Short mmCIF file of C-alpha atoms in Angstrom, two decimals:
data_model
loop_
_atom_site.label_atom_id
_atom_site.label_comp_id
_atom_site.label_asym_id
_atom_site.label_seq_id
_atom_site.Cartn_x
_atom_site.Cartn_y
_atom_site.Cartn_z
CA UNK T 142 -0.59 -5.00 -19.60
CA UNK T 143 -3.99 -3.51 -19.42
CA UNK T 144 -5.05 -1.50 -16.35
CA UNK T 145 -7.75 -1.79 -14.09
CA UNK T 146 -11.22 -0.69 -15.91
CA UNK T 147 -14.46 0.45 -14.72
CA UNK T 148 -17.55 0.71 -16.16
CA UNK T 149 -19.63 2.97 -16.25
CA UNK T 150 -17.49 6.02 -16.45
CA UNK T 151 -20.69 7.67 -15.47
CA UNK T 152 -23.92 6.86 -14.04
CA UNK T 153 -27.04 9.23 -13.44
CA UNK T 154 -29.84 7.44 -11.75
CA UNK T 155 -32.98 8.43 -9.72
CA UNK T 156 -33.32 7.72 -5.37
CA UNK T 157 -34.30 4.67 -5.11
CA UNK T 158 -33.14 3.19 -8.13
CA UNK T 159 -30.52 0.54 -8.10
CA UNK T 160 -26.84 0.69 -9.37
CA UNK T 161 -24.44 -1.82 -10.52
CA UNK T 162 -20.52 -0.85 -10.78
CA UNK T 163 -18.09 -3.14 -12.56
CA UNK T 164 -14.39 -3.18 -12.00
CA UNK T 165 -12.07 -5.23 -13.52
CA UNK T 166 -8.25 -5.65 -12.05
CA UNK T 167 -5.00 -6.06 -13.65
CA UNK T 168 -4.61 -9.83 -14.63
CA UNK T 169 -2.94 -11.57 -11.71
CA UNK T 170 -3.83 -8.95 -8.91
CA UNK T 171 -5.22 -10.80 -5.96
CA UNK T 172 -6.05 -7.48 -4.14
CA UNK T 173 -9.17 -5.77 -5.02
CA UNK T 174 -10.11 -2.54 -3.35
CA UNK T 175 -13.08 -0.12 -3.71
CA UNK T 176 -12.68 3.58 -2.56
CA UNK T 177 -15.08 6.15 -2.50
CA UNK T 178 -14.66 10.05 -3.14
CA UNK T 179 -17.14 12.44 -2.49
CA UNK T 180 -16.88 16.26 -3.69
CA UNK T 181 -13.71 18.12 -1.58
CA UNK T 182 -13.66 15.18 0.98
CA UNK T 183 -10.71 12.60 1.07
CA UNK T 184 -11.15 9.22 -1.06
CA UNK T 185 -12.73 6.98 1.91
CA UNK T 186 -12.00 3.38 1.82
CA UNK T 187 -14.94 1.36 1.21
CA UNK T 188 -13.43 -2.57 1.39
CA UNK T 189 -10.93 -4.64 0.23
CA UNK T 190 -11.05 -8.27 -1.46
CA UNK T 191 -8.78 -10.35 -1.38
CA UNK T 192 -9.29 -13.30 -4.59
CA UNK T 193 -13.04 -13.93 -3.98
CA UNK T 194 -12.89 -13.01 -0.08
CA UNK T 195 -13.84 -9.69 1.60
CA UNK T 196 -10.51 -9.33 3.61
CA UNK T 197 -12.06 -6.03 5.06
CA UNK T 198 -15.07 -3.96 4.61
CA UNK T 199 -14.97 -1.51 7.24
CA UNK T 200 -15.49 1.06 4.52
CA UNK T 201 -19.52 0.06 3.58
CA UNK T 202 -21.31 2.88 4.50
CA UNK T 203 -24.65 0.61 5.32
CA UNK T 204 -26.40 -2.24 3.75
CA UNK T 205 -27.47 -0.69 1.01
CA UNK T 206 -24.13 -1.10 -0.60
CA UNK T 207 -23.36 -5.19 -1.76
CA UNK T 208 -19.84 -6.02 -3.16
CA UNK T 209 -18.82 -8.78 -4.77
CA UNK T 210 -15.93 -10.67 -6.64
CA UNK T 211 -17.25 -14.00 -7.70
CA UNK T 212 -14.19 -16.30 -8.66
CA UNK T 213 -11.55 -13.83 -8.09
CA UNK T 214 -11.70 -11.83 -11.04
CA UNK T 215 -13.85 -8.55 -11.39
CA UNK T 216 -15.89 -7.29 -9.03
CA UNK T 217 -19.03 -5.67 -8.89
CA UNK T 218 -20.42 -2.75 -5.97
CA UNK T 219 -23.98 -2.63 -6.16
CA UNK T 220 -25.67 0.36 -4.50
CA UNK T 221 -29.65 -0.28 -3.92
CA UNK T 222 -31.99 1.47 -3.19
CA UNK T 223 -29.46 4.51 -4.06
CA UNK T 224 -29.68 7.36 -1.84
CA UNK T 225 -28.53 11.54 -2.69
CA UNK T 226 -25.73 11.00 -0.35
CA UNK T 227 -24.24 8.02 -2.41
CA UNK T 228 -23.03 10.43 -5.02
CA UNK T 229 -19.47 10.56 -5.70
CA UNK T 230 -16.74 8.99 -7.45
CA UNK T 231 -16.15 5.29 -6.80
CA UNK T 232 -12.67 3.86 -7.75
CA UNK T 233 -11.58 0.47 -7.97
CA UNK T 234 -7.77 -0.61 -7.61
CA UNK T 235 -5.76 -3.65 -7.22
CA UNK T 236 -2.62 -4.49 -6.47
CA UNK T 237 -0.14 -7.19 -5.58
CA UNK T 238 0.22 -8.22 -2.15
CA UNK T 239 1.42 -5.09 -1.11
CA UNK T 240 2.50 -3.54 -3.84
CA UNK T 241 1.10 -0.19 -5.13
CA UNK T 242 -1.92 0.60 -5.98
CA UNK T 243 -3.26 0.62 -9.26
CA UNK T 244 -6.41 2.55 -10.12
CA UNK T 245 -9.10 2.65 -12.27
CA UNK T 246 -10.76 5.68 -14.19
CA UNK T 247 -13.86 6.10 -11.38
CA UNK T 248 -17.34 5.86 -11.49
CA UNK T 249 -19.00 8.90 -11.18
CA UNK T 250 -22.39 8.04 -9.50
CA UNK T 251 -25.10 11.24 -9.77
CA UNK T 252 -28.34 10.18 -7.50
CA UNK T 253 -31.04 13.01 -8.16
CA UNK N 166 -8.27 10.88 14.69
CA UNK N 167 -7.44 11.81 10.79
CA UNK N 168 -4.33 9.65 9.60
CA UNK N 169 -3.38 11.18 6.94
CA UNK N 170 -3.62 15.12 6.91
CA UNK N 171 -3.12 17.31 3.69
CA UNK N 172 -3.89 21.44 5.33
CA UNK N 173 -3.41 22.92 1.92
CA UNK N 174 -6.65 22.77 0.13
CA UNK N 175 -5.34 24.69 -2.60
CA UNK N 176 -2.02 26.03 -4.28
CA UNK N 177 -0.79 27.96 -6.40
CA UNK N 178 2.80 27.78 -7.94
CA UNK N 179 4.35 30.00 -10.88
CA UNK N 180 5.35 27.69 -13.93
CA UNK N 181 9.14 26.49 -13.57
CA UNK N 182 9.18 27.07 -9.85
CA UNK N 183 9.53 24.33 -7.50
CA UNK N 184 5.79 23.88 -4.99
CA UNK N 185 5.48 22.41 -2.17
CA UNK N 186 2.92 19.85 -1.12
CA UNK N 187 2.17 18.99 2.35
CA UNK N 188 1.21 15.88 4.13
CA UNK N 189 1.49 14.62 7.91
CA UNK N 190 0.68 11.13 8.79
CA UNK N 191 -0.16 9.28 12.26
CA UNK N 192 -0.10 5.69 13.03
CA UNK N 193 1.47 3.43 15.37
CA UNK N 194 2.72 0.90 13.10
CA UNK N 195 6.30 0.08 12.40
CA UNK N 196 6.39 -0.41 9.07
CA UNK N 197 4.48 1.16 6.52
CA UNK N 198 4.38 3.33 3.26
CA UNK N 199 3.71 6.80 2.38
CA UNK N 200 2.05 7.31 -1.85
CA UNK N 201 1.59 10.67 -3.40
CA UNK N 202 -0.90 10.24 -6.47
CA UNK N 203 -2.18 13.18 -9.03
CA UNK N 204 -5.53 13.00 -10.04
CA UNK N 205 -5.71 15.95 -13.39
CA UNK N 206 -9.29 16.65 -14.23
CA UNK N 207 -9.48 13.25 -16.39
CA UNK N 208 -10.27 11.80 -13.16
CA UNK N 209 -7.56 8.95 -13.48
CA UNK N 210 -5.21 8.48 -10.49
CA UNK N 211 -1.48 8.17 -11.18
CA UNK N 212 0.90 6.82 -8.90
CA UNK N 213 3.62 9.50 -8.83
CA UNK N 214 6.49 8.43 -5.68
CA UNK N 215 6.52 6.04 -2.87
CA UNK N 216 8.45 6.20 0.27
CA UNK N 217 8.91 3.34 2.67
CA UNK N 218 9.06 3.49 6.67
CA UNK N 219 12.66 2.01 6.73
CA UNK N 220 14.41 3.43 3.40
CA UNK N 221 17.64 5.55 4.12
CA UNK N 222 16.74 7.85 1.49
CA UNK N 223 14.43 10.40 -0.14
CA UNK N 224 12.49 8.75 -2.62
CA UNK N 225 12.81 10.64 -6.02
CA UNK N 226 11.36 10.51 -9.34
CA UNK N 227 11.84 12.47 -11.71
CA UNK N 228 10.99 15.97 -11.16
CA UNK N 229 9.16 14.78 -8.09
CA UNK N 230 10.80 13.92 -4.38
CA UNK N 231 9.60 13.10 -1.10
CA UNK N 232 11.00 15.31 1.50
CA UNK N 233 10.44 12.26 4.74
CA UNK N 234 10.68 13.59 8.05
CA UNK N 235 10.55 10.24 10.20
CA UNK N 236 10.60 12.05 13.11
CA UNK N 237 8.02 15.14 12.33
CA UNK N 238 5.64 12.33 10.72
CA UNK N 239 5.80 14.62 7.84
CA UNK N 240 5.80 13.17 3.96
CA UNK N 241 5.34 16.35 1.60
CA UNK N 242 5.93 15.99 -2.02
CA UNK N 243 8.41 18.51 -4.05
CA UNK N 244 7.77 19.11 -7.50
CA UNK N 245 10.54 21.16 -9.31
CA UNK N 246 10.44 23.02 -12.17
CA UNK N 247 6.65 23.40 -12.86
CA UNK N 248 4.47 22.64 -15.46
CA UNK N 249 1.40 23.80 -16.88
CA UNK N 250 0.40 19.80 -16.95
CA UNK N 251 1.25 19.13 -13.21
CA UNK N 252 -2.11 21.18 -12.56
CA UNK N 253 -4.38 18.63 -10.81
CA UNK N 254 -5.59 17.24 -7.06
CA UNK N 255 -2.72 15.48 -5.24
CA UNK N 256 -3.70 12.88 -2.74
CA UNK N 257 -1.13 11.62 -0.06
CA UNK N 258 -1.90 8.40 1.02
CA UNK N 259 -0.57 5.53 3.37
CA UNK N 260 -0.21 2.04 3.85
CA UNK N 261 -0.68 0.50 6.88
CA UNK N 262 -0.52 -3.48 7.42
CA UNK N 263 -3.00 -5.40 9.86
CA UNK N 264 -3.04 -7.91 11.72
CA UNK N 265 -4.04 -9.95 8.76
CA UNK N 266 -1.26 -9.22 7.14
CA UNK N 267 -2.79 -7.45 4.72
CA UNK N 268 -2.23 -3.69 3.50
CA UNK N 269 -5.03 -1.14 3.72
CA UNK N 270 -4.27 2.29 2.14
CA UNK N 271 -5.55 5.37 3.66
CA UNK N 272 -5.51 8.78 1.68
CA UNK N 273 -5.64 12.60 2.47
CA UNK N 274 -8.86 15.14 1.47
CA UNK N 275 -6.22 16.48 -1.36
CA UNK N 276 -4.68 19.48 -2.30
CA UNK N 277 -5.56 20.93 -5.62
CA UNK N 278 -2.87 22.50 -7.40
CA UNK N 279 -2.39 25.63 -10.38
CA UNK N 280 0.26 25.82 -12.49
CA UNK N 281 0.47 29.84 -13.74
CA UNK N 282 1.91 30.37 -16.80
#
């Protein structure tokens, strides 16, 4: 089966621009989760879908940051107007109901 | 409070010696799960061992167990026989249900670990 993907693998954008993440779960995976890491600190929760519903978003730093998972499927994170302290590496997993966690590759967000 | 704690920022371990990786955990619910995932410098995170709240036993996988101290609150992951390839971050991580229902999975700051030849 193919694994959860994310695109881009990279992304290098000015403050103040806007950036869209993509994640797509394993086929069948109700359980959508974003996670954020930023350099030497501990990957931070960010929220959790469940099928098109945000079963927790705790995580969201601020406003600035917009999930979504229209019909269940992929999901998108969009961060605008990016700030310098949004860099990091954003993952995406999903999983079964509570079955382990599969990840993506990451995002790796650069705001200069 | 920090719920999952990993003190070892970094470690070092001779190739085909056995390391030690160290996690401690806190929370107040029953039932839960304890995850040890390697992140190498690809970035990718693999799911290495699990270890549930009410299993007998020390889960094992290959080369890799989970020493579970119930007790201590203490999950560390062994890894025997070194190799040059188990060089990467670890994360610890653990699942917690809510009230929902539903699981949410908090993880450690890491410990980055070297493999010497």
């Amino acid at each position: 089966e193919a694994g959860v993907t994310q695109f881009p693998s990279h992304s290098v954008i000015e403050k103040g621009q806007t950036v869209t993440l993509r994640c797509d779960p394993i086929s069948g995976h109700d359980n959508l989760y974003w996670y954020r890491r930023v350099m030497g600190k501990e990957i931070k929760f960010l929220l959790h879908f469940v099928k098109e519903s945000k079963q927790d978003e705790s995580g969201m730093p601020n406003n600035r940051f917009l999930a979504e998972r229209t019909g269940g499927t992929y999901s998108t994170l969009k961060v605008q107007p990016a700030e310098l302290e949004d860099s990091g590496v954003y993952f995406c997993a999903s999983s079964q109901v509570r079955g382990t966690l599969h990840f993506g590759n990451g995002t790796r967000l650069t705001v200069t | 409070a920090q719920k999952i704690t990993q003190t070892q920022p970094g470690m070092f371990v001779q190739e085909k010696e056995a390391v030690t990786l160290d996690c401690t955990y806190d929370t107040s619910d029953p039932s839960y799960g304890l995850f040890w995932y390697k992140q190498p410098s690809s970035g990718e995170m693999i799911f290495l061992i699990y270890q549930g709240s009410y299993d007998q036993q020390n889960a094992t996988e290959g080369r890799y167990s989970l020493n579970f101290q119930k007790a201590r609150k203490s999950a560390n992951l062994v890894i025997s026989a070194s190799q040059l390839g188990d060089s990467a971050m670890y994360f610890c991580a653990m699942r917690e249900v809510n009230s929902g229902g539903y699981q949410k999975v908090t993880f450690g700051t890491g410990t980055k670990l070297q493999v010497i030849p």
